[in-house]
Amino acid sequence: MPRWLPRAMVLALALYACFQLGSWAFHQLVGLLINVLIAFFVALAIEPAVGRMAARGMRRGFATFIVFFAVLVAAVGFVVLLGSMLAGQIVEMVEDFPKYLDQVINWINETFRTELSRVEMQDSLLRSDWLRKYVENGATGVLDISATVLGGLFKLLTIFLFSFYFAADGPRLRRALCSVLPPAKQAEVLRAWEIAVDKTGGYIYSRGLMALISGVAHYVLLALLGVPYAPALAVWVGLVSQFIPTIGTYLAGALPMLIAFTVNPWYALWVLGFVLIYQQFENYVLQPKLTARTVDIHPAVAFGSVVAGTALLGAVGALIAIPAVATLQAFLGAYVKRYDVTDDPRVHGHRRHGEAVVARLQQVLSSRGAGGKREQRPPAEPEEDRA
């Protein structure tokens, strides 16, 4: 046996053990890492406001507290207003449910010539095994729901604490990071940090502007239909559709449809049609223009980054994909060498396919005409005849 073989086997086993330990630790800490990543982007989003307050002489920690307190007050007020509105509408729907059920039963009896009765349907429903099993499963699932809610609150608290420390101790964090790097690398890190703040702020600005436009548009529709709580529903649609990725649009449109159904079932269809049409307008007209101006990223790149972020990190990846890609694109743009573009009209797309075909035909005809003229010339005399 060679002398190096036992050492190589021990080294291979040690590396494999380290890999397994690192993989296990990463899977155990992936939730914490995602929370830290979210907190970092939240800190970048509030960095401009905190920086302005600190520039005016306010302590950075107190300025961060004011910003977070304002956001918390706005969020709690919105949730309380929306919860009271939703509770009132649910009570009204429960009270009017027998009336809606009678209308449906009467329509079924008139259409299909049946003799259904609401009392008989209620008795059969109350005595059914399906309802009993559903109540039992719901009672056992209360603990799971409570655990999920507590876990969500703990995640929010973790994100809040990390984002507060990142924003309040931003200069100290940058100094600590730059202290372990050479001067040339320090300038690059500070530049990347500044770009990340600008791009994240631009992304939040664009989302807020689209939320405002969406809220105003849906408020006009709900006010015309006479749906109650139109301002609160408009704010709900604007915020949820813009700041909750992937499923935000469906959650935003479900609540106005539910409230409109209590007024008139046909109004729910009107709201559904308007939500679908406005979503297409936002995706293909409004969002590309705002994203290109505030984040300076191509719409196709933005869409691809959202898809990739969703595949990697789910809803969190979809939310932070655009500012992350915009930051990376702006940072790498300084290291990409660019050249002056030629004045060829094909660069601007001025030469169309039809014009190219016409130019090709003209070239062929001119070549044939030149060939015919060359054939009409008399042949040259050989040198012997001239002699």
mmCIF file of C-alpha atoms in Angstrom:
data_model
loop_
_atom_site.group_PDB
_atom_site.id
_atom_site.type_symbol
_atom_site.label_atom_id
_atom_site.label_comp_id
_atom_site.label_asym_id
_atom_site.label_seq_id
_atom_site.Cartn_x
_atom_site.Cartn_y
_atom_site.Cartn_z
ATOM 1 C CA MET A 1 0.000 0.000 0.000
ATOM 2 C CA PRO A 2 1.409 3.445 -0.880
ATOM 3 C CA ARG A 3 2.156 5.679 2.070
ATOM 4 C CA TRP A 4 -0.048 8.499 0.774
ATOM 5 C CA LEU A 5 -3.182 6.330 0.432
ATOM 6 C CA PRO A 6 -4.206 6.251 4.150
ATOM 7 C CA ARG A 7 -3.745 10.023 4.411
ATOM 8 C CA ALA A 8 -5.759 10.561 1.260
ATOM 9 C CA MET A 9 -8.586 8.371 2.575
ATOM 10 C CA VAL A 10 -8.641 10.217 5.903
ATOM 11 C CA LEU A 11 -8.612 13.568 4.084
ATOM 12 C CA ALA A 12 -11.471 12.477 1.796
ATOM 13 C CA LEU A 13 -13.553 11.309 4.745
ATOM 14 C CA ALA A 14 -12.873 14.573 6.593
ATOM 15 C CA LEU A 15 -13.899 16.650 3.586
ATOM 16 C CA TYR A 16 -17.065 14.576 3.141
ATOM 17 C CA ALA A 17 -17.922 15.000 6.834
ATOM 18 C CA CYS A 18 -17.363 18.769 6.593
ATOM 19 C CA PHE A 19 -19.572 18.929 3.498
ATOM 20 C CA GLN A 20 -22.373 17.027 5.226
ATOM 21 C CA LEU A 21 -22.082 19.210 8.313
ATOM 22 C CA GLY A 22 -22.143 22.387 6.233
ATOM 23 C CA SER A 23 -25.142 21.183 4.231
ATOM 24 C CA TRP A 24 -27.028 20.305 7.412
ATOM 25 C CA ALA A 25 -26.205 23.682 8.986
ATOM 26 C CA PHE A 26 -27.267 25.536 5.842
ATOM 27 C CA HIS A 27 -30.638 23.766 5.706
ATOM 28 C CA GLN A 28 -31.175 24.488 9.386
ATOM 29 C CA LEU A 29 -30.302 28.182 9.004
ATOM 30 C CA VAL A 30 -31.868 28.878 5.602
ATOM 31 C CA GLY A 31 -34.933 30.442 7.243
ATOM 32 C CA LEU A 32 -32.773 32.799 9.280
ATOM 33 C CA LEU A 33 -30.679 33.696 6.233
ATOM 34 C CA ILE A 34 -33.801 34.570 4.254
ATOM 35 C CA ASN A 35 -35.057 36.761 7.104
ATOM 36 C CA VAL A 36 -31.694 38.536 7.244
ATOM 37 C CA LEU A 37 -31.807 39.072 3.478
ATOM 38 C CA ILE A 38 -35.292 40.596 3.712
ATOM 39 C CA ALA A 39 -34.174 42.783 6.619
ATOM 40 C CA PHE A 40 -31.188 44.009 4.600
ATOM 41 C CA PHE A 41 -33.392 45.151 1.715
ATOM 42 C CA VAL A 42 -35.859 46.765 4.153
ATOM 43 C CA ALA A 43 -32.940 48.690 5.654
ATOM 44 C CA LEU A 44 -31.852 49.766 2.171
ATOM 45 C CA ALA A 45 -35.392 50.966 1.428
ATOM 46 C CA ILE A 46 -35.576 53.232 4.490
ATOM 47 C CA GLU A 47 -31.947 54.358 4.232
ATOM 48 C CA PRO A 48 -32.758 57.584 2.286
ATOM 49 C CA ALA A 49 -35.289 58.761 4.897
ATOM 50 C CA VAL A 50 -33.009 57.887 7.802
ATOM 51 C CA GLY A 51 -30.041 59.551 6.068
ATOM 52 C CA ARG A 52 -31.959 62.806 5.556
ATOM 53 C CA MET A 53 -32.976 62.936 9.223
ATOM 54 C CA ALA A 54 -29.436 62.148 10.354
ATOM 55 C CA ALA A 55 -28.054 64.882 8.080
ATOM 56 C CA ARG A 56 -30.238 67.421 9.900
ATOM 57 C CA GLY A 57 -28.658 66.605 13.252
ATOM 58 C CA MET A 58 -30.946 63.849 14.512
ATOM 59 C CA ARG A 59 -29.405 60.747 16.013
ATOM 60 C CA ARG A 60 -29.462 57.886 13.559
ATOM 61 C CA GLY A 61 -31.021 55.395 15.965
ATOM 62 C CA PHE A 62 -33.855 57.798 16.852
ATOM 63 C CA ALA A 63 -34.442 58.583 13.165
ATOM 64 C CA THR A 64 -34.700 54.872 12.397
ATOM 65 C CA PHE A 65 -37.165 54.449 15.262
ATOM 66 C CA ILE A 66 -39.342 57.284 13.917
ATOM 67 C CA VAL A 67 -39.453 55.754 10.443
ATOM 68 C CA PHE A 68 -40.346 52.308 11.750
ATOM 69 C CA PHE A 69 -42.928 53.748 14.127
ATOM 70 C CA ALA A 70 -44.623 55.647 11.297
ATOM 71 C CA VAL A 71 -44.738 52.511 9.148
ATOM 72 C CA LEU A 72 -46.082 50.469 12.080
ATOM 73 C CA VAL A 73 -48.824 53.003 12.867
ATOM 74 C CA ALA A 74 -49.912 53.106 9.231
ATOM 75 C CA ALA A 75 -49.959 49.294 8.980
ATOM 76 C CA VAL A 76 -51.903 48.833 12.241
ATOM 77 C CA GLY A 77 -54.414 51.509 11.280
ATOM 78 C CA PHE A 78 -54.965 49.938 7.902
ATOM 79 C CA VAL A 79 -55.409 46.444 9.381
ATOM 80 C CA VAL A 80 -57.855 47.698 12.025
ATOM 81 C CA LEU A 81 -59.903 49.624 9.479
ATOM 82 C CA LEU A 82 -59.937 46.722 7.071
ATOM 83 C CA GLY A 83 -60.750 44.208 9.834
ATOM 84 C CA SER A 84 -63.729 46.211 11.078
ATOM 85 C CA MET A 85 -64.993 46.629 7.537
ATOM 86 C CA LEU A 86 -64.580 42.946 6.775
ATOM 87 C CA ALA A 87 -66.234 41.879 10.024
ATOM 88 C CA GLY A 88 -69.257 44.077 9.317
ATOM 89 C CA GLN A 89 -69.595 42.703 5.801
ATOM 90 C CA ILE A 90 -69.300 39.102 7.002
ATOM 91 C CA VAL A 91 -72.070 39.668 9.577
ATOM 92 C CA GLU A 92 -74.253 41.225 6.891
ATOM 93 C CA MET A 93 -73.607 38.317 4.524
ATOM 94 C CA VAL A 94 -74.475 35.777 7.229
ATOM 95 C CA GLU A 95 -77.713 37.588 7.986
ATOM 96 C CA ASP A 96 -78.669 37.806 4.316
ATOM 97 C CA PHE A 97 -77.535 34.273 3.460
ATOM 98 C CA PRO A 98 -81.055 32.748 3.821
ATOM 99 C CA LYS A 99 -82.370 35.311 1.343
ATOM 100 C CA TYR A 100 -79.672 34.455 -1.208
ATOM 101 C CA LEU A 101 -80.312 30.755 -0.659
ATOM 102 C CA ASP A 102 -84.039 31.210 -1.250
ATOM 103 C CA GLN A 103 -83.329 33.033 -4.498
ATOM 104 C CA VAL A 104 -81.074 30.221 -5.708
ATOM 105 C CA ILE A 105 -83.593 27.534 -4.715
ATOM 106 C CA ASN A 106 -86.443 29.365 -6.449
ATOM 107 C CA TRP A 107 -84.377 29.681 -9.620
ATOM 108 C CA ILE A 108 -83.552 25.953 -9.538
ATOM 109 C CA ASN A 109 -87.219 25.009 -8.971
ATOM 110 C CA GLU A 110 -88.415 27.233 -11.827
ATOM 111 C CA THR A 111 -85.708 26.109 -14.226
ATOM 112 C CA PHE A 112 -85.576 22.369 -13.575
ATOM 113 C CA ARG A 113 -89.154 21.926 -12.235
ATOM 114 C CA THR A 114 -88.023 20.616 -8.866
ATOM 115 C CA GLU A 115 -89.535 21.006 -5.398
ATOM 116 C CA LEU A 116 -86.549 21.828 -3.232
ATOM 117 C CA SER A 117 -87.044 23.397 0.178
ATOM 118 C CA ARG A 118 -84.573 25.426 2.210
ATOM 119 C CA VAL A 119 -85.680 23.839 5.475
ATOM 120 C CA GLU A 120 -85.108 20.324 4.145
ATOM 121 C CA MET A 121 -81.697 21.284 2.772
ATOM 122 C CA GLN A 122 -80.671 22.784 6.117
ATOM 123 C CA ASP A 123 -81.769 19.682 8.021
ATOM 124 C CA SER A 124 -79.933 17.347 5.649
ATOM 125 C CA LEU A 125 -76.836 19.513 5.857
ATOM 126 C CA LEU A 126 -76.864 19.608 9.658
ATOM 127 C CA ARG A 127 -77.288 15.845 9.877
ATOM 128 C CA SER A 128 -74.644 15.022 7.300
ATOM 129 C CA ASP A 129 -71.432 13.229 8.199
ATOM 130 C CA TRP A 130 -69.456 15.646 6.049
ATOM 131 C CA LEU A 131 -70.303 18.599 8.317
ATOM 132 C CA ARG A 132 -69.471 16.635 11.467
ATOM 133 C CA LYS A 133 -66.086 15.586 10.105
ATOM 134 C CA TYR A 134 -65.376 19.124 8.941
ATOM 135 C CA VAL A 135 -66.100 20.540 12.414
ATOM 136 C CA GLU A 136 -63.897 17.904 14.050
ATOM 137 C CA ASN A 137 -61.019 18.609 11.665
ATOM 138 C CA GLY A 138 -61.438 22.335 12.194
ATOM 139 C CA ALA A 139 -61.269 21.908 15.975
ATOM 140 C CA THR A 140 -58.071 19.886 15.713
ATOM 141 C CA GLY A 141 -56.561 22.382 13.265
ATOM 142 C CA VAL A 142 -56.895 25.343 15.628
ATOM 143 C CA LEU A 143 -53.557 24.518 17.235
ATOM 144 C CA ASP A 144 -51.855 24.333 13.838
ATOM 145 C CA ILE A 145 -53.271 27.713 12.871
ATOM 146 C CA SER A 146 -52.150 29.221 16.173
ATOM 147 C CA ALA A 147 -48.644 27.836 15.713
ATOM 148 C CA THR A 148 -48.513 29.249 12.172
ATOM 149 C CA VAL A 149 -49.611 32.685 13.382
ATOM 150 C CA LEU A 150 -47.046 32.686 16.194
ATOM 151 C CA GLY A 151 -44.328 31.587 13.774
ATOM 152 C CA GLY A 152 -45.248 34.404 11.401
ATOM 153 C CA LEU A 153 -45.137 36.960 14.224
ATOM 154 C CA PHE A 154 -41.715 35.676 15.283
ATOM 155 C CA LYS A 155 -40.426 36.044 11.713
ATOM 156 C CA LEU A 156 -41.753 39.590 11.532
ATOM 157 C CA LEU A 157 -40.065 40.426 14.824
ATOM 158 C CA THR A 158 -36.780 38.947 13.571
ATOM 159 C CA ILE A 159 -36.952 40.937 10.345
ATOM 160 C CA PHE A 160 -37.800 44.104 12.279
ATOM 161 C CA LEU A 161 -34.850 43.741 14.649
ATOM 162 C CA PHE A 162 -32.302 42.990 11.921
ATOM 163 C CA SER A 163 -33.546 45.768 9.651
ATOM 164 C CA PHE A 164 -33.466 48.219 12.583
ATOM 165 C CA TYR A 165 -29.847 47.338 13.358
ATOM 166 C CA PHE A 166 -28.866 47.487 9.675
ATOM 167 C CA ALA A 167 -30.411 50.943 9.262
ATOM 168 C CA ALA A 168 -29.359 52.419 12.609
ATOM 169 C CA ASP A 169 -25.795 51.081 12.474
ATOM 170 C CA GLY A 170 -25.349 51.444 8.724
ATOM 171 C CA PRO A 171 -22.178 53.587 8.868
ATOM 172 C CA ARG A 172 -20.645 51.345 11.526
ATOM 173 C CA LEU A 173 -21.458 48.262 9.473
ATOM 174 C CA ARG A 174 -19.857 49.777 6.375
ATOM 175 C CA ARG A 175 -16.726 50.707 8.336
ATOM 176 C CA ALA A 176 -16.465 47.199 9.773
ATOM 177 C CA LEU A 177 -16.821 45.690 6.307
ATOM 178 C CA CYS A 178 -14.292 48.034 4.728
ATOM 179 C CA SER A 179 -11.758 47.513 7.520
ATOM 180 C CA VAL A 180 -10.994 43.992 6.281
ATOM 181 C CA LEU A 181 -10.532 45.051 2.629
ATOM 182 C CA PRO A 182 -7.769 46.931 0.789
ATOM 183 C CA PRO A 183 -8.457 50.563 -0.225
ATOM 184 C CA ALA A 184 -9.283 49.688 -3.857
ATOM 185 C CA LYS A 185 -11.869 47.121 -2.783
ATOM 186 C CA GLN A 186 -13.292 49.504 -0.179
ATOM 187 C CA ALA A 187 -14.251 51.997 -2.895
ATOM 188 C CA GLU A 188 -16.002 49.245 -4.861
ATOM 189 C CA VAL A 189 -17.951 48.042 -1.797
ATOM 190 C CA LEU A 190 -19.082 51.566 -0.925
ATOM 191 C CA ARG A 191 -20.107 52.162 -4.524
ATOM 192 C CA ALA A 192 -22.106 48.923 -4.602
ATOM 193 C CA TRP A 193 -23.787 49.877 -1.325
ATOM 194 C CA GLU A 194 -24.778 53.281 -2.705
ATOM 195 C CA ILE A 195 -26.143 51.731 -5.895
ATOM 196 C CA ALA A 196 -28.157 49.215 -3.854
ATOM 197 C CA VAL A 197 -29.720 52.039 -1.824
ATOM 198 C CA ASP A 198 -30.644 53.989 -4.980
ATOM 199 C CA LYS A 199 -32.098 50.988 -6.812
ATOM 200 C CA THR A 200 -34.061 49.702 -3.822
ATOM 201 C CA GLY A 201 -35.436 53.171 -3.169
ATOM 202 C CA GLY A 202 -36.397 53.499 -6.824
ATOM 203 C CA TYR A 203 -38.128 50.126 -6.723
ATOM 204 C CA ILE A 204 -40.129 51.061 -3.621
ATOM 205 C CA TYR A 205 -41.006 54.403 -5.238
ATOM 206 C CA SER A 206 -42.247 52.723 -8.416
ATOM 207 C CA ARG A 207 -44.296 50.198 -6.427
ATOM 208 C CA GLY A 208 -45.811 52.970 -4.331
ATOM 209 C CA LEU A 209 -46.703 54.961 -7.434
ATOM 210 C CA MET A 210 -48.329 51.947 -9.069
ATOM 211 C CA ALA A 211 -50.222 51.251 -5.833
ATOM 212 C CA LEU A 212 -51.528 54.828 -5.874
ATOM 213 C CA ILE A 213 -52.646 54.587 -9.513
ATOM 214 C CA SER A 214 -54.260 51.188 -8.922
ATOM 215 C CA GLY A 215 -56.054 52.423 -5.811
ATOM 216 C CA VAL A 216 -57.461 55.477 -7.590
ATOM 217 C CA ALA A 217 -58.652 53.422 -10.572
ATOM 218 C CA HIS A 218 -60.395 50.813 -8.412
ATOM 219 C CA TYR A 219 -61.878 53.511 -6.176
ATOM 220 C CA VAL A 220 -63.543 55.118 -9.189
ATOM 221 C CA LEU A 221 -65.076 51.771 -10.181
ATOM 222 C CA LEU A 222 -66.261 50.900 -6.681
ATOM 223 C CA ALA A 223 -67.695 54.391 -6.141
ATOM 224 C CA LEU A 224 -69.615 54.219 -9.437
ATOM 225 C CA LEU A 225 -71.043 50.821 -8.472
ATOM 226 C CA GLY A 226 -72.015 52.086 -5.026
ATOM 227 C CA VAL A 227 -69.943 49.482 -3.165
ATOM 228 C CA PRO A 228 -69.525 50.382 0.537
ATOM 229 C CA TYR A 229 -66.106 51.109 2.019
ATOM 230 C CA ALA A 230 -64.758 52.062 -1.402
ATOM 231 C CA PRO A 231 -61.727 54.035 -0.063
ATOM 232 C CA ALA A 232 -60.559 51.205 2.199
ATOM 233 C CA LEU A 233 -61.048 48.635 -0.554
ATOM 234 C CA ALA A 234 -59.100 50.802 -3.005
ATOM 235 C CA VAL A 235 -56.179 51.073 -0.558
ATOM 236 C CA TRP A 236 -56.345 47.301 -0.033
ATOM 237 C CA VAL A 237 -56.182 46.606 -3.774
ATOM 238 C CA GLY A 238 -53.318 49.039 -4.335
ATOM 239 C CA LEU A 239 -51.079 47.821 -1.513
ATOM 240 C CA VAL A 240 -51.734 44.088 -1.712
ATOM 241 C CA SER A 241 -51.449 43.845 -5.499
ATOM 242 C CA GLN A 242 -48.096 45.667 -5.536
ATOM 243 C CA PHE A 243 -46.285 44.503 -2.411
ATOM 244 C CA ILE A 244 -47.349 40.843 -2.224
ATOM 245 C CA PRO A 245 -45.772 38.989 -5.151
ATOM 246 C CA THR A 246 -47.299 36.171 -7.206
ATOM 247 C CA ILE A 247 -50.669 35.909 -5.425
ATOM 248 C CA GLY A 248 -51.108 39.575 -4.517
ATOM 249 C CA THR A 249 -53.361 40.318 -7.474
ATOM 250 C CA TYR A 250 -55.769 37.499 -6.627
ATOM 251 C CA LEU A 251 -55.907 38.413 -2.945
ATOM 252 C CA ALA A 252 -56.439 42.061 -3.822
ATOM 253 C CA GLY A 253 -59.340 41.353 -6.182
ATOM 254 C CA ALA A 254 -61.097 38.752 -4.018
ATOM 255 C CA LEU A 255 -62.148 41.107 -1.233
ATOM 256 C CA PRO A 256 -63.770 43.798 -3.460
ATOM 257 C CA MET A 257 -65.586 41.034 -5.334
ATOM 258 C CA LEU A 258 -66.915 39.657 -2.057
ATOM 259 C CA ILE A 259 -68.125 43.058 -0.871
ATOM 260 C CA ALA A 260 -69.655 43.842 -4.274
ATOM 261 C CA PHE A 261 -71.499 40.510 -4.231
ATOM 262 C CA THR A 262 -73.341 41.602 -1.079
ATOM 263 C CA VAL A 263 -74.675 44.619 -2.970
ATOM 264 C CA ASN A 264 -75.454 42.916 -6.292
ATOM 265 C CA PRO A 265 -74.119 39.598 -7.625
ATOM 266 C CA TRP A 266 -73.610 41.185 -11.062
ATOM 267 C CA TYR A 267 -71.344 43.818 -9.518
ATOM 268 C CA ALA A 268 -68.906 41.070 -8.567
ATOM 269 C CA LEU A 269 -68.549 40.181 -12.259
ATOM 270 C CA TRP A 270 -67.956 43.839 -13.105
ATOM 271 C CA VAL A 271 -65.216 44.032 -10.492
ATOM 272 C CA LEU A 272 -63.645 40.792 -11.757
ATOM 273 C CA GLY A 273 -63.599 42.032 -15.353
ATOM 274 C CA PHE A 274 -62.103 45.379 -14.342
ATOM 275 C CA VAL A 275 -59.397 43.697 -12.230
ATOM 276 C CA LEU A 276 -58.379 41.450 -15.131
ATOM 277 C CA ILE A 277 -58.307 44.291 -17.657
ATOM 278 C CA TYR A 278 -56.402 46.632 -15.355
ATOM 279 C CA GLN A 279 -53.885 43.904 -14.552
ATOM 280 C CA GLN A 280 -53.069 43.511 -18.246
ATOM 281 C CA PHE A 281 -52.742 47.279 -18.617
ATOM 282 C CA GLU A 282 -50.426 47.411 -15.621
ATOM 283 C CA ASN A 283 -48.267 44.486 -16.750
ATOM 284 C CA TYR A 284 -47.776 45.587 -20.368
ATOM 285 C CA VAL A 285 -48.058 49.408 -20.259
ATOM 286 C CA LEU A 286 -47.631 50.936 -16.807
ATOM 287 C CA GLN A 287 -45.112 48.714 -15.055
ATOM 288 C CA PRO A 288 -42.500 48.558 -17.881
ATOM 289 C CA LYS A 289 -42.362 52.346 -18.183
ATOM 290 C CA LEU A 290 -42.116 53.001 -14.449
ATOM 291 C CA THR A 291 -39.591 50.214 -13.931
ATOM 292 C CA ALA A 292 -37.423 51.477 -16.776
ATOM 293 C CA ARG A 293 -37.364 55.005 -15.323
ATOM 294 C CA THR A 294 -37.003 54.336 -11.600
ATOM 295 C CA VAL A 295 -34.966 51.117 -11.535
ATOM 296 C CA ASP A 296 -33.367 51.478 -15.007
ATOM 297 C CA ILE A 297 -33.868 47.845 -15.983
ATOM 298 C CA HIS A 298 -35.369 46.371 -19.144
ATOM 299 C CA PRO A 299 -38.928 45.000 -18.717
ATOM 300 C CA ALA A 300 -37.899 41.601 -20.076
ATOM 301 C CA VAL A 301 -34.999 41.447 -17.607
ATOM 302 C CA ALA A 302 -37.347 42.458 -14.786
ATOM 303 C CA PHE A 303 -39.824 39.733 -15.712
ATOM 304 C CA GLY A 304 -37.074 37.127 -15.980
ATOM 305 C CA SER A 305 -35.595 38.152 -12.641
ATOM 306 C CA VAL A 306 -38.980 37.794 -10.940
ATOM 307 C CA VAL A 307 -39.429 34.313 -12.418
ATOM 308 C CA ALA A 308 -35.923 33.291 -11.353
ATOM 309 C CA GLY A 309 -36.345 34.771 -7.881
ATOM 310 C CA THR A 310 -39.625 32.922 -7.420
ATOM 311 C CA ALA A 311 -38.001 29.647 -8.461
ATOM 312 C CA LEU A 312 -35.111 30.156 -6.013
ATOM 313 C CA LEU A 313 -36.704 31.727 -2.927
ATOM 314 C CA GLY A 314 -40.438 31.721 -3.562
ATOM 315 C CA ALA A 315 -42.398 34.871 -2.720
ATOM 316 C CA VAL A 316 -39.373 36.459 -1.049
ATOM 317 C CA GLY A 317 -37.293 36.012 -4.198
ATOM 318 C CA ALA A 318 -40.015 37.557 -6.341
ATOM 319 C CA LEU A 319 -40.136 40.590 -4.039
ATOM 320 C CA ILE A 320 -36.393 41.334 -3.928
ATOM 321 C CA ALA A 321 -35.454 40.068 -7.405
ATOM 322 C CA ILE A 322 -35.854 43.365 -9.277
ATOM 323 C CA PRO A 323 -33.795 45.606 -6.916
ATOM 324 C CA ALA A 324 -31.121 42.906 -6.611
ATOM 325 C CA VAL A 325 -30.768 42.486 -10.393
ATOM 326 C CA ALA A 326 -30.864 46.267 -10.914
ATOM 327 C CA THR A 327 -28.067 46.720 -8.371
ATOM 328 C CA LEU A 328 -25.972 43.990 -9.964
ATOM 329 C CA GLN A 329 -26.548 45.396 -13.456
ATOM 330 C CA ALA A 330 -25.596 48.943 -12.431
ATOM 331 C CA PHE A 331 -22.497 47.742 -10.553
ATOM 332 C CA LEU A 332 -21.228 45.575 -13.404
ATOM 333 C CA GLY A 333 -21.968 48.290 -15.968
ATOM 334 C CA ALA A 334 -18.882 50.195 -14.844
ATOM 335 C CA TYR A 335 -16.645 47.259 -15.798
ATOM 336 C CA VAL A 336 -18.144 46.562 -19.242
ATOM 337 C CA LYS A 337 -16.312 48.302 -22.064
ATOM 338 C CA ARG A 338 -18.675 49.984 -24.534
ATOM 339 C CA TYR A 339 -18.021 51.215 -28.087
ATOM 340 C CA ASP A 340 -19.630 53.822 -30.332
ATOM 341 C CA VAL A 341 -22.436 52.364 -32.426
ATOM 342 C CA THR A 342 -22.084 52.595 -36.193
ATOM 343 C CA ASP A 343 -24.391 54.811 -38.246
ATOM 344 C CA ASP A 344 -25.785 51.854 -40.190
ATOM 345 C CA PRO A 345 -29.569 52.388 -40.599
ATOM 346 C CA ARG A 346 -30.172 48.753 -39.758
ATOM 347 C CA VAL A 347 -29.205 49.555 -36.171
ATOM 348 C CA HIS A 348 -32.267 51.809 -35.876
ATOM 349 C CA GLY A 349 -34.524 49.362 -37.731
ATOM 350 C CA HIS A 350 -35.225 51.786 -40.589
ATOM 351 C CA ARG A 351 -34.714 49.226 -43.311
ATOM 352 C CA ARG A 352 -37.708 46.963 -43.519
ATOM 353 C CA HIS A 353 -38.035 43.590 -45.126
ATOM 354 C CA GLY A 354 -39.945 44.920 -48.117
ATOM 355 C CA GLU A 355 -37.339 47.573 -48.795
ATOM 356 C CA ALA A 356 -34.605 44.956 -48.612
ATOM 357 C CA VAL A 357 -36.453 42.800 -51.169
ATOM 358 C CA VAL A 358 -36.890 45.770 -53.532
ATOM 359 C CA ALA A 359 -33.210 46.656 -53.212
ATOM 360 C CA ARG A 360 -32.269 43.054 -53.985
ATOM 361 C CA LEU A 361 -34.460 43.017 -57.109
ATOM 362 C CA GLN A 362 -32.974 46.282 -58.310
ATOM 363 C CA GLN A 363 -29.492 44.877 -57.831
ATOM 364 C CA VAL A 364 -30.361 41.736 -59.834
ATOM 365 C CA LEU A 365 -31.945 43.749 -62.674
ATOM 366 C CA SER A 366 -29.023 46.129 -62.852
ATOM 367 C CA SER A 367 -26.573 43.208 -63.011
ATOM 368 C CA ARG A 368 -28.571 41.581 -65.818
ATOM 369 C CA GLY A 369 -28.718 44.853 -67.740
ATOM 370 C CA ALA A 370 -25.005 45.311 -67.424
ATOM 371 C CA GLY A 371 -24.466 41.724 -68.649
ATOM 372 C CA GLY A 372 -26.674 42.327 -71.714
ATOM 373 C CA LYS A 373 -24.781 45.447 -72.616
ATOM 374 C CA ARG A 374 -21.519 43.577 -72.370
ATOM 375 C CA GLU A 375 -22.876 40.908 -74.771
ATOM 376 C CA GLN A 376 -23.729 43.562 -77.444
ATOM 377 C CA ARG A 377 -20.144 44.758 -77.693
ATOM 378 C CA PRO A 378 -18.219 43.435 -80.787
ATOM 379 C CA PRO A 379 -15.549 40.891 -79.998
ATOM 380 C CA ALA A 380 -12.005 42.124 -79.956
ATOM 381 C CA GLU A 381 -9.781 41.149 -82.927
ATOM 382 C CA PRO A 382 -6.943 38.789 -82.189
ATOM 383 C CA GLU A 383 -3.430 40.158 -82.336
ATOM 384 C CA GLU A 384 -2.500 38.005 -85.384
ATOM 385 C CA ASP A 385 -5.317 39.538 -87.535
ATOM 386 C CA ARG A 386 -4.302 43.028 -86.523
ATOM 387 C CA ALA A 387 -0.752 42.231 -87.507
#
